[in-house]
Coordinates of C-alpha atoms and ligand atoms in Angstrom, one line a residue:
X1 CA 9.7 -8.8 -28.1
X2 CA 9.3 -12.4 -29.5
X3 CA 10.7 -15.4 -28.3
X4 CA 14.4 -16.2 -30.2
X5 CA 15.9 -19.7 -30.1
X6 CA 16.5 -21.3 -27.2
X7 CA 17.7 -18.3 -25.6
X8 CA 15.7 -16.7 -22.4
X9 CA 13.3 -14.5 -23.2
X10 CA 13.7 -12.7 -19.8
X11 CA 15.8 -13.3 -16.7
X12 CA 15.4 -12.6 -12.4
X13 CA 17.8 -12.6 -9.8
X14 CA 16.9 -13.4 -6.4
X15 CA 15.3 -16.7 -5.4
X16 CA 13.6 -15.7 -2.2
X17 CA 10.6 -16.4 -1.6
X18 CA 8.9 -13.5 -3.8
X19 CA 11.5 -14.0 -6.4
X20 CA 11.5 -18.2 -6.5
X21 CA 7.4 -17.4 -7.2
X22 CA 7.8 -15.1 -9.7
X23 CA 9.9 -17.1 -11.6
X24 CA 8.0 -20.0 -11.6
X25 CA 4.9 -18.2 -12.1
X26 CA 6.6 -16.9 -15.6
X27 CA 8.1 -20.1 -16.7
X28 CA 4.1 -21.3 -16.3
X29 CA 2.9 -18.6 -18.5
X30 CA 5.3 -20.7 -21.1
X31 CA 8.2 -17.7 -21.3
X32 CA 11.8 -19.5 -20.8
X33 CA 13.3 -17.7 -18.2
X34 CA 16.6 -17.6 -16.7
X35 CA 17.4 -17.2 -13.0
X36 CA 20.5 -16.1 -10.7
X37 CA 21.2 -15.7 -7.0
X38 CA 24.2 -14.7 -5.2
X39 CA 24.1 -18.0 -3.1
X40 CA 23.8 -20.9 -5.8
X41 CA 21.9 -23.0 -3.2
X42 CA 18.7 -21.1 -4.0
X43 CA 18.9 -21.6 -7.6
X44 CA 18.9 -25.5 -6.9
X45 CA 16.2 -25.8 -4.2
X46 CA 14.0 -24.0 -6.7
X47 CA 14.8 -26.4 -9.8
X48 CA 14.1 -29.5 -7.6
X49 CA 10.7 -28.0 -6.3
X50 CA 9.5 -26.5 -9.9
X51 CA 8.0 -29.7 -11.4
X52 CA 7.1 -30.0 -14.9
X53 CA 8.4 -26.1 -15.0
X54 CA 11.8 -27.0 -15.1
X55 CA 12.0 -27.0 -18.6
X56 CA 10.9 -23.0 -19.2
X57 CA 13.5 -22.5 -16.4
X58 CA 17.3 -21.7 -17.1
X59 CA 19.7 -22.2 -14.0
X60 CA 22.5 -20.1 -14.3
X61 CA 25.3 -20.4 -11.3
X62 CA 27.4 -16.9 -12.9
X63 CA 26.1 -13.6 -13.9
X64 CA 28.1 -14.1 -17.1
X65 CA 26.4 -17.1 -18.1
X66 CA 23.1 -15.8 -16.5
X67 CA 23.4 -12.5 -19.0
X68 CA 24.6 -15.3 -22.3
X69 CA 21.4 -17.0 -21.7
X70 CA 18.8 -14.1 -21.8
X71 CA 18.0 -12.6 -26.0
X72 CA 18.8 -9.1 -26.9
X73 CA 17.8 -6.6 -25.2
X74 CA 17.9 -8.2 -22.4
X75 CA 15.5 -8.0 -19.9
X76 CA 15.9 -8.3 -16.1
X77 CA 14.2 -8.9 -13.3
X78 CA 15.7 -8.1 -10.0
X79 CA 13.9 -9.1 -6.6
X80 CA 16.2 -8.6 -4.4
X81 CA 15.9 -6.5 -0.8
X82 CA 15.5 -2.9 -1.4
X83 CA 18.4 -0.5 -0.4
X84 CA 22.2 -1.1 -1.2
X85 CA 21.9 -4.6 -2.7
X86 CA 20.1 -2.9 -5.6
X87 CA 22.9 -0.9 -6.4
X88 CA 25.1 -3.3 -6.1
X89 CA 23.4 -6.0 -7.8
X90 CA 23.1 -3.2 -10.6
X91 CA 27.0 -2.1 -10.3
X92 CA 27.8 -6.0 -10.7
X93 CA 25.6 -6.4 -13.5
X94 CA 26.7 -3.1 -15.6
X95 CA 29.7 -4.5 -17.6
X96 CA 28.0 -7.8 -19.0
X97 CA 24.9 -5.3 -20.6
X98 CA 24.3 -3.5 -23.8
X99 CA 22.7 -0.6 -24.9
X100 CA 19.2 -0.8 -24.7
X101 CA 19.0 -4.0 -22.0
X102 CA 15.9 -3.2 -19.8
X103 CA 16.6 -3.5 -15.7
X104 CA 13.5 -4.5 -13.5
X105 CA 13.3 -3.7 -10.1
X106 CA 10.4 -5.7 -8.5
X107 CA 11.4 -4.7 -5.1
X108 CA 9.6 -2.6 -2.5
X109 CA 11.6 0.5 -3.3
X110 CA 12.1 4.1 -2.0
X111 CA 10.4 6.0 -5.1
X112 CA 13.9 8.5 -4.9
X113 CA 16.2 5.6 -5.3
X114 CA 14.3 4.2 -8.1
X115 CA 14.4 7.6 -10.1
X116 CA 17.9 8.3 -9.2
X117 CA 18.9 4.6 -10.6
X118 CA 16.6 5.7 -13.7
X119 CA 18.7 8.6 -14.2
X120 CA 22.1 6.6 -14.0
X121 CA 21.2 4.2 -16.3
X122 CA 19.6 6.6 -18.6
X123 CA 23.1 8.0 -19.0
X124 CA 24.5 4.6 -20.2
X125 CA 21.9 3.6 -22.4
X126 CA 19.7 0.9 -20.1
X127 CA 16.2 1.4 -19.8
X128 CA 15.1 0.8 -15.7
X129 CA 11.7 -0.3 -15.0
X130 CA 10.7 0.7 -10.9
X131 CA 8.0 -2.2 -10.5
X132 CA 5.6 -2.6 -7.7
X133 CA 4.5 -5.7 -7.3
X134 CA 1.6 -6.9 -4.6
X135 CA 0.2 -9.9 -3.4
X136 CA 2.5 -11.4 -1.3
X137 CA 3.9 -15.1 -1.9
X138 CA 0.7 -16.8 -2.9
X139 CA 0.1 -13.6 -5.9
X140 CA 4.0 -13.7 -6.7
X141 CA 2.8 -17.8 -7.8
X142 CA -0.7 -17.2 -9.2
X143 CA -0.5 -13.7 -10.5
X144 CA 0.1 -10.2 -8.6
X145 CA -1.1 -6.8 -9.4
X146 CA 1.9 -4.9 -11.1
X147 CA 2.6 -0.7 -10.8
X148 CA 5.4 0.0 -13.2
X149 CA 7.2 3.2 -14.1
X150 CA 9.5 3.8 -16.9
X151 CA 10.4 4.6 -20.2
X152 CA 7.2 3.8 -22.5
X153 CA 9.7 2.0 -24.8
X154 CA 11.0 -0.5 -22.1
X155 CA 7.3 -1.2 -21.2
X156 CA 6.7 -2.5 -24.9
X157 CA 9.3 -5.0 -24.7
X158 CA 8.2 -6.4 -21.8
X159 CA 4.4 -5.8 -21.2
X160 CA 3.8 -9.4 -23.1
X161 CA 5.8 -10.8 -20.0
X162 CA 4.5 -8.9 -16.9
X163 CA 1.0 -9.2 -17.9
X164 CA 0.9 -12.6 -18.8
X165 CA 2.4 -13.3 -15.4
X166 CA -0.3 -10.4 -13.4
X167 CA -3.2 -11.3 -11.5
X168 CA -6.5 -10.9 -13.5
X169 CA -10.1 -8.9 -13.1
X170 CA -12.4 -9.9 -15.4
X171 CA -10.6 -11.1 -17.9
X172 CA -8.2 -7.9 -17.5
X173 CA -4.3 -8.1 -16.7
X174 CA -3.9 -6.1 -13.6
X175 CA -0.5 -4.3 -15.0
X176 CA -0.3 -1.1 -16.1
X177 CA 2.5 1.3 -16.5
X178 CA 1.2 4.1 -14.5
X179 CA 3.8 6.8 -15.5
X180 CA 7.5 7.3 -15.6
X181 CA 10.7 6.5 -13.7
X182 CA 9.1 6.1 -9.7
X183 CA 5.6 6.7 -10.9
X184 CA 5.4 2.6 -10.1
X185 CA 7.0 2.3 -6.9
X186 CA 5.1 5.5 -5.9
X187 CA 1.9 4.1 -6.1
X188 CA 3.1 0.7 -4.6
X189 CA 4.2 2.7 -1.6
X190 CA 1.1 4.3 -1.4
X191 CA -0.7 1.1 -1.9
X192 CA 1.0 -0.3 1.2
X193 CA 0.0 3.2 3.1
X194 CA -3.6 2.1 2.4
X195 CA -2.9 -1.3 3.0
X196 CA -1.7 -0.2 6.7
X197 CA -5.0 2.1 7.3
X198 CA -7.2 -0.5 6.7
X199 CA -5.5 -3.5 8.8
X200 CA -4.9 -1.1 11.6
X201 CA -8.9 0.0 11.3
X202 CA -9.8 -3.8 11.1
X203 CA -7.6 -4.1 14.1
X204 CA -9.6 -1.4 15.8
X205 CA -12.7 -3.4 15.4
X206 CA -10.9 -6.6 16.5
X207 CA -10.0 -4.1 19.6
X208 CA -13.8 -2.9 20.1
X209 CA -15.4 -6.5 19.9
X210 CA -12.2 -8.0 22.1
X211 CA -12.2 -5.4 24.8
X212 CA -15.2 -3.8 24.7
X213 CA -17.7 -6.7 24.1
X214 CA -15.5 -9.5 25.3
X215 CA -15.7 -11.2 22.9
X216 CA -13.4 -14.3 21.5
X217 CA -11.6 -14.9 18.8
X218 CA -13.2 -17.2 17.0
X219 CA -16.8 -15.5 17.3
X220 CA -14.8 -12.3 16.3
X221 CA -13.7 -14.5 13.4
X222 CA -17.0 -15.5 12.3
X223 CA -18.6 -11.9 12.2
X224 CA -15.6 -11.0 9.7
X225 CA -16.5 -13.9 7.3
X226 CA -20.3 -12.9 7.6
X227 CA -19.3 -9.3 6.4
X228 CA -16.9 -10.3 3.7
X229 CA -19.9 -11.4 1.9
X230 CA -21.0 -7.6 2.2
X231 CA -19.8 -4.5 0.8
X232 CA -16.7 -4.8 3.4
X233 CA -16.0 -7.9 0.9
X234 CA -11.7 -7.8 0.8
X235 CA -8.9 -10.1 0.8
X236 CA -8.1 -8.3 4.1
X237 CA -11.1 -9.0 5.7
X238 CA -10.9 -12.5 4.7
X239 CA -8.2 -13.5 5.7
X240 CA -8.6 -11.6 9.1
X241 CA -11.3 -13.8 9.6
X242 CA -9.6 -16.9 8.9
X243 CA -6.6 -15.8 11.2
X244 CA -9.0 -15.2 14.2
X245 CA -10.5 -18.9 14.1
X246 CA -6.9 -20.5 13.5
X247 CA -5.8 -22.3 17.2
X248 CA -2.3 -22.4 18.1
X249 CA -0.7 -26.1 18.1
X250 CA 1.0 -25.9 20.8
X251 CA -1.2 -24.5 23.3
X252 CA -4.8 -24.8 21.8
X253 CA -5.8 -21.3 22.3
X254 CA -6.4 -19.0 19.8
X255 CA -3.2 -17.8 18.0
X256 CA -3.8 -14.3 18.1
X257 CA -4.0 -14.6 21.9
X258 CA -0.3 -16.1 22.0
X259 CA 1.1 -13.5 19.6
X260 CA 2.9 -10.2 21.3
X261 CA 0.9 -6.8 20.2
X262 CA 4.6 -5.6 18.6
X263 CA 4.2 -4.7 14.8
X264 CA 6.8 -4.8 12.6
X265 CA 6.9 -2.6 9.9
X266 CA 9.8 -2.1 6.8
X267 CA 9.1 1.5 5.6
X268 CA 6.7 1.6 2.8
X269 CA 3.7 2.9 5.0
X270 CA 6.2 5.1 6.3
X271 CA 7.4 6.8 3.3
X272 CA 3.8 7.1 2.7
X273 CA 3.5 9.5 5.4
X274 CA 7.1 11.4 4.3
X275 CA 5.5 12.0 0.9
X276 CA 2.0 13.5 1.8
X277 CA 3.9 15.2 4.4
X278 CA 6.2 17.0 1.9
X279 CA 3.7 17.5 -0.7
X280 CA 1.1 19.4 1.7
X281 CA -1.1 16.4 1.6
X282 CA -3.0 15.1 4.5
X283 CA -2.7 10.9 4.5
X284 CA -3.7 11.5 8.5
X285 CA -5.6 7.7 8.2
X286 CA -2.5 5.8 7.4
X287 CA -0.3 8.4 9.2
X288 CA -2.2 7.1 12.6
X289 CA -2.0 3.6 11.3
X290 CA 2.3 4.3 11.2
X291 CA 1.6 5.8 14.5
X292 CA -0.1 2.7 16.0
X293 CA 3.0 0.6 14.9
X294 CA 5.5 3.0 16.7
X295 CA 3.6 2.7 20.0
X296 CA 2.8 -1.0 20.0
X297 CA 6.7 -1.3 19.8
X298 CA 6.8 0.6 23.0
X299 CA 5.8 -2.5 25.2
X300 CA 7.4 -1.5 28.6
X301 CA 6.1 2.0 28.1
X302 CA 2.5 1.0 27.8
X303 CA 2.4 -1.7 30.7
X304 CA 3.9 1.2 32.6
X305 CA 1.3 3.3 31.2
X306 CA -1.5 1.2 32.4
X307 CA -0.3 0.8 36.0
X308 CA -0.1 4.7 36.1
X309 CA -3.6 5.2 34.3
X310 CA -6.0 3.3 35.7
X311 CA -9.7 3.4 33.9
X312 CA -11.7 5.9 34.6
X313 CA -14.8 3.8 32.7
X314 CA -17.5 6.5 31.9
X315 CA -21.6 5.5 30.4
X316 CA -20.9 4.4 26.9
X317 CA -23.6 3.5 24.5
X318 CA -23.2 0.2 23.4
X319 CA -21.6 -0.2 19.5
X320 CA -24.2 -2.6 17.4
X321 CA -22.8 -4.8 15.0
X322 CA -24.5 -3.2 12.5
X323 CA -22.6 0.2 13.1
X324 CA -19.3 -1.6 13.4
X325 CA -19.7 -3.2 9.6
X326 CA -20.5 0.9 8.4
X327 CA -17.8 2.6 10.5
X328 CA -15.0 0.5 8.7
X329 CA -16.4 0.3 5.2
X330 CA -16.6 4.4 5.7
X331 CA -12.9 4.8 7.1
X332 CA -12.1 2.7 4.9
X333 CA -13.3 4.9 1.7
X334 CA -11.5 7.6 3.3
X335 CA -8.1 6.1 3.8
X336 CA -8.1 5.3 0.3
X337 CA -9.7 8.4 -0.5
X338 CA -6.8 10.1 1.3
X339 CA -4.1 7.6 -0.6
X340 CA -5.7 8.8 -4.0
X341 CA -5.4 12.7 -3.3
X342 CA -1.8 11.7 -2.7
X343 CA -0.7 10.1 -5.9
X344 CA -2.8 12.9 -7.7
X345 CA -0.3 15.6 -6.1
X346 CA 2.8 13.3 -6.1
X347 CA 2.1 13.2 -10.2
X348 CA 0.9 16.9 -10.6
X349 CA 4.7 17.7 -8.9
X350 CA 6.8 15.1 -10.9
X351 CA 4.9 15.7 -14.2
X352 CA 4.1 11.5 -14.2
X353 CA 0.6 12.0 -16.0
X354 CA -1.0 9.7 -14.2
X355 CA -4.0 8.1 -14.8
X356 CA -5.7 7.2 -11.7
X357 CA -8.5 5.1 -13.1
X358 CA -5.9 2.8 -14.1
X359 CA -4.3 2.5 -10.8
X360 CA -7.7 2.2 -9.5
X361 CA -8.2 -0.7 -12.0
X362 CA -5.0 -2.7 -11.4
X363 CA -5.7 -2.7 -7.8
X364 CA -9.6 -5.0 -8.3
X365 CA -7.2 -8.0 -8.2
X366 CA -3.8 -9.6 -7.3
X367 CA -2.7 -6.9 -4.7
X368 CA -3.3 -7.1 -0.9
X369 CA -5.7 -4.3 -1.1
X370 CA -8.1 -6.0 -3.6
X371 CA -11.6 -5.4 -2.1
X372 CA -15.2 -5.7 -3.6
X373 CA -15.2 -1.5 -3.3
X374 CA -12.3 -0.9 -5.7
X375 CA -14.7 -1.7 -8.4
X376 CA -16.6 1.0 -7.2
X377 CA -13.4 3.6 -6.9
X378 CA -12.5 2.6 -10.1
X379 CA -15.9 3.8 -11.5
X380 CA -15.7 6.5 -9.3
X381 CA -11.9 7.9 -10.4
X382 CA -13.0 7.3 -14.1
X383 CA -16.0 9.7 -13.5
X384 CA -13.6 12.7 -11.6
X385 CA -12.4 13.2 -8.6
X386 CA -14.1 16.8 -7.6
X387 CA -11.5 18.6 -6.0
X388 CA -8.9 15.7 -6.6
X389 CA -11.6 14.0 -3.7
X390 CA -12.5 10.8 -3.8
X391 CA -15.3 11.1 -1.1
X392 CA -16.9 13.7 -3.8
X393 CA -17.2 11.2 -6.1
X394 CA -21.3 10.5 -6.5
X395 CA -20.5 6.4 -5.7
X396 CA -18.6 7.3 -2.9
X397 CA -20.7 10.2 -1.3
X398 CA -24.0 7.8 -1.3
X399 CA -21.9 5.5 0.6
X400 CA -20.1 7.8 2.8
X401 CA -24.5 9.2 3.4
X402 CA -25.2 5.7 4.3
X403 CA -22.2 5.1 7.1
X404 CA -20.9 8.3 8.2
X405 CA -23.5 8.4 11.2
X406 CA -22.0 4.8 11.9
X407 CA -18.5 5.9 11.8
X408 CA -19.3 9.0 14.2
X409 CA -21.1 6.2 16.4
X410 CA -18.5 4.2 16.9
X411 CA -15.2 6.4 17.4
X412 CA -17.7 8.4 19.9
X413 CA -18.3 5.3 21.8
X414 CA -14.9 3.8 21.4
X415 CA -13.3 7.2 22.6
X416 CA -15.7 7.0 26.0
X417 CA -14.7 3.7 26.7
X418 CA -11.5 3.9 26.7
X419 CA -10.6 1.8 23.5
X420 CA -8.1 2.8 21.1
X421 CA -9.5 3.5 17.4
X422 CA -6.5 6.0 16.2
X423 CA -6.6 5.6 12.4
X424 CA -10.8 5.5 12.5
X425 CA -10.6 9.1 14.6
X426 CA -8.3 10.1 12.2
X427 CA -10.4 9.5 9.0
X428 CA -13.6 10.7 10.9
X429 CA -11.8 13.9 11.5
X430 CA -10.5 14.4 8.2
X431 CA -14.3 13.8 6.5
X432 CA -15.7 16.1 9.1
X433 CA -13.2 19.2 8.5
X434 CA -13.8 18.0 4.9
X435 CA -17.3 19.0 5.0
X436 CA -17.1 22.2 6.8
X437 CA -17.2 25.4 4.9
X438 CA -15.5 27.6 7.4
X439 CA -13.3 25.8 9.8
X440 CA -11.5 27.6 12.8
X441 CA -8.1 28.6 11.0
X442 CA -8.9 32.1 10.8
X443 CA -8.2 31.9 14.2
X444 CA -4.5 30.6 13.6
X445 CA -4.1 33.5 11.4
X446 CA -5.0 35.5 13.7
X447 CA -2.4 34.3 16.5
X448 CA 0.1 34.4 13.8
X449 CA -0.5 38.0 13.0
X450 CA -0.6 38.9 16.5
X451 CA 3.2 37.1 17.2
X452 CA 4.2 37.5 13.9
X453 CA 2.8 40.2 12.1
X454 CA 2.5 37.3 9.2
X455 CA -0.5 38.7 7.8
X456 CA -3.9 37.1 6.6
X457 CA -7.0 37.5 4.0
X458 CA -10.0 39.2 4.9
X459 CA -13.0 37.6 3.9
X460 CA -14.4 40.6 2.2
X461 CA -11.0 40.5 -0.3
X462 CA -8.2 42.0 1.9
X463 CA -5.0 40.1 1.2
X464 CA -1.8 40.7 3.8
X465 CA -3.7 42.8 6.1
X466 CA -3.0 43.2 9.7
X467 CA -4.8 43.2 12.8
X468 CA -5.7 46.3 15.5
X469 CA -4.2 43.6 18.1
X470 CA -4.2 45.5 21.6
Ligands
LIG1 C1 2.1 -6.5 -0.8 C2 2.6 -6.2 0.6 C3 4.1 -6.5 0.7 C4 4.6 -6.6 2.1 C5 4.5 -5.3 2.8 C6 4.6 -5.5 4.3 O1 1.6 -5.6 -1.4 O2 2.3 -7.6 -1.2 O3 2.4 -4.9 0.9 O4 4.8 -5.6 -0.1 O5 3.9 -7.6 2.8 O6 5.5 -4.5 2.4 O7 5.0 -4.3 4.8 P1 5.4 -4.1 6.3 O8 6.5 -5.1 6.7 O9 6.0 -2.7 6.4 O10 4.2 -4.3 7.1

């Protein structure tokens, strides 16, 4: 869609601080755009703060005026908080559209709501675009990675736009439509499921060198900078390391040592978990990472827990450094590994067609998951994923040969001193059963035959036989 007049050639409403960022990071990509919040106070702090960006920037105080400004079809961005304000933000906005005005929703939403909205608007004629967008604030500004779902034709009109406005790897916009209706909120949510896996393993490690080794925060600090110029190489791991050497003004200390060990969460790793859950999928990495939230909200539970539970310290062999660096790159692969098997069975059920590779690809940049071995899953998707497994992958299995041992190391050693390491366990687990031809369940089917009479396979071609149970 070209540029008419002086009209906007695309509009977003809500000036928080994802939207405020977004906006300006459009008006720099030299698109005019026009912008709308509920409480008009926003709309001015962001005009005095944008600078020489002003000009690309259209302040409008009313929805009416806000929809005036924008050229036909309109497009909309909406960056409002997920949930009821959508709706309503969409309800309110309903009677000043046409026909064939495209809605964005660049929320964090619940992949459901986004395709039931899809389906509403459908039936009056307005295309809806379900938009992840990562990178916090600073990739809002500078340039996010962008999952969208929706109609192809929407995406046309307004690809120019959102790539223009995406991070960048190698040259390439990282935007993609990845498939229809929630296909983009989907794989945000399952972006933020990895995203919880890997800080809670990092925080695992933190755990190990802070408890096991005693060691501080700053030295902590340092061995995460030395390994981000490894293959551990992430944003994550950066700015972990940057976090652990930042002193608290107030006290001096470290900060980390002055913050509470409650983690917040808002529902996206969450959902994660509801999804795999529902579609028979295993996502047991980010599932414990979920889990490690719940319980560090349970405070008074734990202190009570350590009065009650004394250690009972048992030999350990000491955890190298070296091990430490190979356990998280290889729980790592497999929490992503386990995110990938996910979108692959969220699109075989909703018929989304999705092409992984691409998801793969829009991830090397912009997003808070960007890491040095998404290059390498990237590759590694494009080439097949053997029995929709990552870890099969060739890439990935010479990597997984070179750290499993380290990963084995570490959770074994971790487990016998008394450390926590719930989302490493969990990944270790899930490669080991992974790798093992016959596992113990014809056991289970045994026990349910024997309660149940529910029947099981023999392994010499019997199917819904019984057993002589006595
Ligand atoms: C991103 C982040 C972003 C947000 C998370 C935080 O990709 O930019 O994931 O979307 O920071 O949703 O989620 P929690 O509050 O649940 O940790």
């Amino acid at each position: 869609m070209a540029e008419t007049g002086n009209k906007a050639r695309i509009g977003l409403i809500g000036l928080g601080v994802m939207g405020a960022n977004l906006a300006l990071n459009i008006a720099e990509k030299g698109f005019r755009v026009a912008v709308h919040n509920r409480t008009p106070g926003r709309i001015r702090s962001l005009m005095e703060g944008a600078g020489e960006l002003a000009g690309h920037l259209a302040p409008c105080e009313t929805l009416a005026d806000f929809v005036d400004t924008l050229q036909k079809p309109r497009a909309i961005i909406l960056m409002i908080k997920a949930g009821r304000a959508v709706d309503e933000q969409i309800r309110a906005l309903l009677p000043h559209l046409d026909k064939g005005d495209i809605l964005i929703d660049g929320g964090n939403a619940d992949f459901h709501d986004t395709r039931r909205r899809a389906r509403e608007l459908a039936g009056k004629g307005i295309d809806f675009i379900g938009m992840g967008v990562s990178g916090g604030a600073e990739g809002a500004r500078h340039g996010p990675s962008i999952m969208a779902g929706g109609p192809v034709r929407a995406w046309e009109e307004v690809h120019d736009v959102i790539k223009a406005m995406a991070a960048r790897f190698n040259g390439e916009p990282c935007a993609a439509l990845v498939g229809p209706d929630g296909a983009g909120h989907f794989v945000k949510t399952v972006h933020n499921g990895i995203e919880y896996a890997d800080m809670q393993m990092i925080a695992e490690i933190y755990g190990i060198l802070r408890d096991g080794e005693g060691r501080s925060a700053d030295s902590i600090g340092k061995l995460f900078a030395e390994w981000n110029d490894g293959p551990l190489q992430s944003y994550l791991i950066e700015i972990t390391a940057r976090v652990l050497q930042t002193r608290d003004p107030e006290t001096g200390q470290f900060i980390v040592d002055v913050i509470e060990d409650r983690a917040g969460q808002k529902g996206t790793g969450r959902w994660t978990v509801i999804e795999a859950l529902k579609l028979g999928q295993a996502a047991s990495a980010i599932s414990a990472a979920v889990d490690a939230r719940v319980w560090s909200a349970m405070k008074e539970a734990r202190k009570n827990g350590e009065s009650l539970f004394p250690p009972q310290k048992e030999f350990a062999p000491a955890i190298l450094e070296a091990d430490m660096e190979k356990a998280l790159l290889a729980a790592r692969i497999i929490g992503y590994a386990q995110g990938f098997s996910l979108m692959r069975a969220a699109s075989d059920h909703h018929e989304w067609d999705m092409d992984l590779a691409v998801v793969a690809r829009i991830w090397r940049a912009g997003c808070i998951i960007r890491s040095g071995l998404l290059d390498e899953i990237a590759v590694a998707v494009r080439e097949g994923m053997p029995h929709d497994q990552l870890i099969f992958s060739p890439a990935l299995r010479a990597r997984l040969n070179e750290t499993r041992g380290s990963l084995r190391r570490v959770v074994s050693s971790a487990v016998l001193q008394e450390l926590q390491v719930p989302a490493m366990s969990a990944a270790l687990a899930c490669f080991e059963t992974l790798r093992q031809g016959r596992g113990t369940a014809n056991l289970v089917q045994a026990q349910r035959d024997f309660f149940g009479q529910h029947g099981f396979e023999r392994i010499d071609g019997g199917t819904d036989r019984h057993g002589p149970w006595v």
